[in-house]
C-alpha positions as protocol buffer text, in pm:
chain_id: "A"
residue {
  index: 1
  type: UNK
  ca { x: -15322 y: -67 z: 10556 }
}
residue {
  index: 2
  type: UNK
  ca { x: -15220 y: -9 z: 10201 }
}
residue {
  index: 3
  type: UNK
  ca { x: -15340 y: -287 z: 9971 }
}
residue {
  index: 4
  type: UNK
  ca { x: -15264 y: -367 z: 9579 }
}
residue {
  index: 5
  type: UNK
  ca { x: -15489 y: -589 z: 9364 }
}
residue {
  index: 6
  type: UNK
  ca { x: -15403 y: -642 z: 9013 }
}
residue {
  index: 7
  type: UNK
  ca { x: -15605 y: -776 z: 8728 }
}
residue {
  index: 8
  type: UNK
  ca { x: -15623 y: -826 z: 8397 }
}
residue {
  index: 9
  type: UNK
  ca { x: -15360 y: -1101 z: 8323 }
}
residue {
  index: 10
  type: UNK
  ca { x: -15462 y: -1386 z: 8109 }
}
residue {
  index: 11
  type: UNK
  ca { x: -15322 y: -1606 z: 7823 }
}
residue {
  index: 12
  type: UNK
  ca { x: -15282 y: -1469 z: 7466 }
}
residue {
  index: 13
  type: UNK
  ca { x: -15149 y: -1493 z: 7118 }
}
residue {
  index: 14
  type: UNK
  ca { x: -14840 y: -1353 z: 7057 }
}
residue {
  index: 15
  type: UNK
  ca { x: -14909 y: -1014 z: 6899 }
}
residue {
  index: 16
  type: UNK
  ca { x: -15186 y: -941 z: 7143 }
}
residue {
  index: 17
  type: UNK
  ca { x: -15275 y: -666 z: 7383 }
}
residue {
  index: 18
  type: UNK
  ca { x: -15396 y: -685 z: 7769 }
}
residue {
  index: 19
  type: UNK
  ca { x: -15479 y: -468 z: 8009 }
}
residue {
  index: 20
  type: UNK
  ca { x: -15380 y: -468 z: 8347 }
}
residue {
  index: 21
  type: UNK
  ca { x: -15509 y: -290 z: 8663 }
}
residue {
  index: 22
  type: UNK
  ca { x: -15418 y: -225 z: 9017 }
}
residue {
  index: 23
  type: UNK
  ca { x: -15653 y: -120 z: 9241 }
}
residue {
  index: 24
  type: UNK
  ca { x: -15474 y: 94 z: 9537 }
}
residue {
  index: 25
  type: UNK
  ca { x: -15595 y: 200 z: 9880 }
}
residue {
  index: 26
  type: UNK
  ca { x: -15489 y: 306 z: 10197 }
}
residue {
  index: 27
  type: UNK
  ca { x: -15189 y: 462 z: 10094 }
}
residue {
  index: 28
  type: UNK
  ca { x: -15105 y: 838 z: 10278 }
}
residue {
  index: 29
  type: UNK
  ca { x: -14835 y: 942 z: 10004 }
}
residue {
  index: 30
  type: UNK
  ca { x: -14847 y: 1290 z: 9924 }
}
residue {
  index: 31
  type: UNK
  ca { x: -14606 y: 1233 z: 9673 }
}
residue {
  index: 32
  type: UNK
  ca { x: -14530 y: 844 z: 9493 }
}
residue {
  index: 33
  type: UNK
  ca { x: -14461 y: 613 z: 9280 }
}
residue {
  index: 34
  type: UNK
  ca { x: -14634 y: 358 z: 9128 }
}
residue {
  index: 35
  type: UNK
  ca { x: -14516 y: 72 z: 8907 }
}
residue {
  index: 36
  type: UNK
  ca { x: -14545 y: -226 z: 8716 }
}
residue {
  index: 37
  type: UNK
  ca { x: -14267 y: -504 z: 8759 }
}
residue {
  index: 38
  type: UNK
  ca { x: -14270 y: -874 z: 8608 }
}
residue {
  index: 39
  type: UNK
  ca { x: -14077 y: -1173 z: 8669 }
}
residue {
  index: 40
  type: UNK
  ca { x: -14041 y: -1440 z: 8405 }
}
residue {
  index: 41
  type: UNK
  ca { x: -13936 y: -1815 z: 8510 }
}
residue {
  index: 42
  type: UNK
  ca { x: -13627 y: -1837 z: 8629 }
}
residue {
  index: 43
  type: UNK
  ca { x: -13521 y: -1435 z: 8629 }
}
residue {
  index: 44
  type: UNK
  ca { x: -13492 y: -1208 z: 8835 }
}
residue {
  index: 45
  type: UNK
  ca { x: -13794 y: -982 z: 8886 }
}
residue {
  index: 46
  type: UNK
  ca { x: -13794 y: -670 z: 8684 }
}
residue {
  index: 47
  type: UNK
  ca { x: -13888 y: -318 z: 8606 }
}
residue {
  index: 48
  type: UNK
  ca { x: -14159 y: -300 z: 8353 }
}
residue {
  index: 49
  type: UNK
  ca { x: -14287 y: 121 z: 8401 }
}
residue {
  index: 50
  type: UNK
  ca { x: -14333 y: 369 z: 8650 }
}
residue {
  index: 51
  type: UNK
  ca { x: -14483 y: 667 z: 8721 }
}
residue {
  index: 52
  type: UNK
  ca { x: -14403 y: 940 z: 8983 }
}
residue {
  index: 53
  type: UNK
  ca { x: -14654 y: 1213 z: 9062 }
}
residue {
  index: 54
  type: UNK
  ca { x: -14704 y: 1417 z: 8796 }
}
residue {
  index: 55
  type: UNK
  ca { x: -14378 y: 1306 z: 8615 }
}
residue {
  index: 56
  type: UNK
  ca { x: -14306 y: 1151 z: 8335 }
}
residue {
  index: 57
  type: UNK
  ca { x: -14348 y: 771 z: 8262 }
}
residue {
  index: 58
  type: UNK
  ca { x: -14041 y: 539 z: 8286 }
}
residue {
  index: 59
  type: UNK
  ca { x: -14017 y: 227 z: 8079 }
}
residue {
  index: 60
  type: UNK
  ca { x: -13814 y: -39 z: 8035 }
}
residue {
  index: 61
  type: UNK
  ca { x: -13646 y: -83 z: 7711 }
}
residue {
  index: 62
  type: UNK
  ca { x: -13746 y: -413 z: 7658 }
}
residue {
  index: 63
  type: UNK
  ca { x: -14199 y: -260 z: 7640 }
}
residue {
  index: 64
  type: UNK
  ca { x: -14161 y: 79 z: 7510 }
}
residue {
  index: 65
  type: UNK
  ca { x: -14387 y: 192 z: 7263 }
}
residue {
  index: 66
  type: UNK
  ca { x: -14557 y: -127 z: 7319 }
}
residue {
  index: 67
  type: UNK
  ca { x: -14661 y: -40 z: 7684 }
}
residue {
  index: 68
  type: UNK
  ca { x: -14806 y: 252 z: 7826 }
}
residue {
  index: 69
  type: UNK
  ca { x: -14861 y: 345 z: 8206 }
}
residue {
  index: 70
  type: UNK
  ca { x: -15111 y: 535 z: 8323 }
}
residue {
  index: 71
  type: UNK
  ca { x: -15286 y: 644 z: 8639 }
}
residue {
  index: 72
  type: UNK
  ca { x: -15687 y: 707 z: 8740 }
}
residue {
  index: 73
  type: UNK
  ca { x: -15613 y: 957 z: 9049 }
}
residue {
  index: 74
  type: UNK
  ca { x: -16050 y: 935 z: 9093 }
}
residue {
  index: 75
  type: UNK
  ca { x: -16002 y: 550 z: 9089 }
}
residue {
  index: 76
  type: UNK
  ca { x: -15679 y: 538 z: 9267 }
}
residue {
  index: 77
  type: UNK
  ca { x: -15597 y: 273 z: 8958 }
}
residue {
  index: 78
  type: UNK
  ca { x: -15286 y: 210 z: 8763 }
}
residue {
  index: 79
  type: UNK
  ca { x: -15309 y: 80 z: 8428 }
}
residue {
  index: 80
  type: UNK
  ca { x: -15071 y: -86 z: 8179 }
}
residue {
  index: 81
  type: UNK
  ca { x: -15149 y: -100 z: 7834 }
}
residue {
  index: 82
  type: UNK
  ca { x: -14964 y: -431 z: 7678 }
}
residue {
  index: 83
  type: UNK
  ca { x: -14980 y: -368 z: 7332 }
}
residue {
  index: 84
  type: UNK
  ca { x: -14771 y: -641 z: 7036 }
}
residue {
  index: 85
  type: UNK
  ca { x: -14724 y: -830 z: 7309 }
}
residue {
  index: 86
  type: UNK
  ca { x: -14443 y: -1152 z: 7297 }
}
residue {
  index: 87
  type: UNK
  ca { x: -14352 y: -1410 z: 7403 }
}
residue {
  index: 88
  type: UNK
  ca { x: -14076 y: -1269 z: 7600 }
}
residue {
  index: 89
  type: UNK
  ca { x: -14329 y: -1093 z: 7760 }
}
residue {
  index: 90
  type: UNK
  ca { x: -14425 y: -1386 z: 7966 }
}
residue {
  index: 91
  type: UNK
  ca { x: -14433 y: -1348 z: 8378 }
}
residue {
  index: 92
  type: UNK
  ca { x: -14593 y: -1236 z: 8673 }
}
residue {
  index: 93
  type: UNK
  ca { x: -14644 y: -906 z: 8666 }
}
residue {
  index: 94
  type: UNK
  ca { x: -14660 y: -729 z: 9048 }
}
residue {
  index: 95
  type: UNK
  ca { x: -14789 y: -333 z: 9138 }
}
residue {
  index: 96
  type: UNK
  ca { x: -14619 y: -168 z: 9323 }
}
residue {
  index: 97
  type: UNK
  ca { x: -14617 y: 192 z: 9526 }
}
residue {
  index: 98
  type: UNK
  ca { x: -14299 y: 346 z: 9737 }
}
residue {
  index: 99
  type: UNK
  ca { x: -14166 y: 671 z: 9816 }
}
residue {
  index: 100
  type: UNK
  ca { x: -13928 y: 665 z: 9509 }
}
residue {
  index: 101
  type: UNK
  ca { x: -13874 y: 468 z: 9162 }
}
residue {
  index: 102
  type: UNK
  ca { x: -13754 y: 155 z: 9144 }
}
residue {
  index: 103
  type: UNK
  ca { x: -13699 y: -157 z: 9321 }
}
residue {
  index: 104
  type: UNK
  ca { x: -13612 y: -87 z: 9664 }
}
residue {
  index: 105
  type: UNK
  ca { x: -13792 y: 233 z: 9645 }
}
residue {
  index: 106
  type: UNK
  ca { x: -14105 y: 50 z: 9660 }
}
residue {
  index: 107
  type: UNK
  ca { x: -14285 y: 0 z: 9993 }
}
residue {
  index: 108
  type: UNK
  ca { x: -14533 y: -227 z: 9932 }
}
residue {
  index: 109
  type: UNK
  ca { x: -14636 y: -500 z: 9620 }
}
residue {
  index: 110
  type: UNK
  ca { x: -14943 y: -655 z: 9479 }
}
residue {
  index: 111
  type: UNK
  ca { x: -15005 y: -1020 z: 9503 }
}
residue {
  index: 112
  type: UNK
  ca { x: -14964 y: -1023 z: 9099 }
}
residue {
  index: 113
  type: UNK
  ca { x: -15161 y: -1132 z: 8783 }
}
residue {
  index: 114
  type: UNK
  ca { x: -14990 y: -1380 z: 8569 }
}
residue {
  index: 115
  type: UNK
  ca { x: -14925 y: -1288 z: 8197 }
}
residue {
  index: 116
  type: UNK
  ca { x: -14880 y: -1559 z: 7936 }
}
residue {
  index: 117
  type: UNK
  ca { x: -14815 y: -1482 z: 7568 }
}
residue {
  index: 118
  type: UNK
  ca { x: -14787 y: -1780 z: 7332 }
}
residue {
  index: 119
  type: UNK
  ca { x: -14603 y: -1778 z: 6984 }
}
């Protein structure tokens, strides 16, 4: 049974940084991807950053070079790195892991960790 936890969300200052983790296990991919996604109130969820195996990092134009992705193969843990964070950044931010990229290339989702970034 796969499972996702995240952590890390909290309420901050615009301008701040956060950390959030997901915690994977029970997944049998030999090859995957792994992503963050958020959805703000009242939008559509969306893609934040993902990483395939041993590929290179996607991000949404919106967080880059203010976020960073990364991966802890020992801990089976995906990171993002919220750096200059706004308000815009606001939402619930989900993990996810599927055979490919992208939204319905994702198999199975976190519960999510809520991210709120006041001006």
């Amino acid at each position: 049974q796969v499972q996702l936890v995240e952590s890390g969300g909290g309420s901050v200052q615009a301008g701040g940084s956060l950390r959030l983790s997901c915690a994977a296990s029970g997944y049998t991919y030999s090859s995957y991807c792994m992503g963050w996604f958020r959805q703000a109130p009242g939008k559509e969820r969306e893609v934040v950053a993902t990483l395939y195996t041993k590929g290179i990092p996607y991000y949404a134009g919106s967080v880059k070079g203010r976020f960073t992705i990364s991966q802890d193969n020992a801990k089976n843990t995906l990171y993002l790195q919220m750096n200059s964070l706004k308000p815009e950044d606001t939402g619930m931010y989900y993990c996810a892991i599927g055979r490919y990229c992208g939204d319905d290339g994702m198999d199975y989702w976190g519960k999510g960790t809520l991210v709120t970034i006041s001006s």
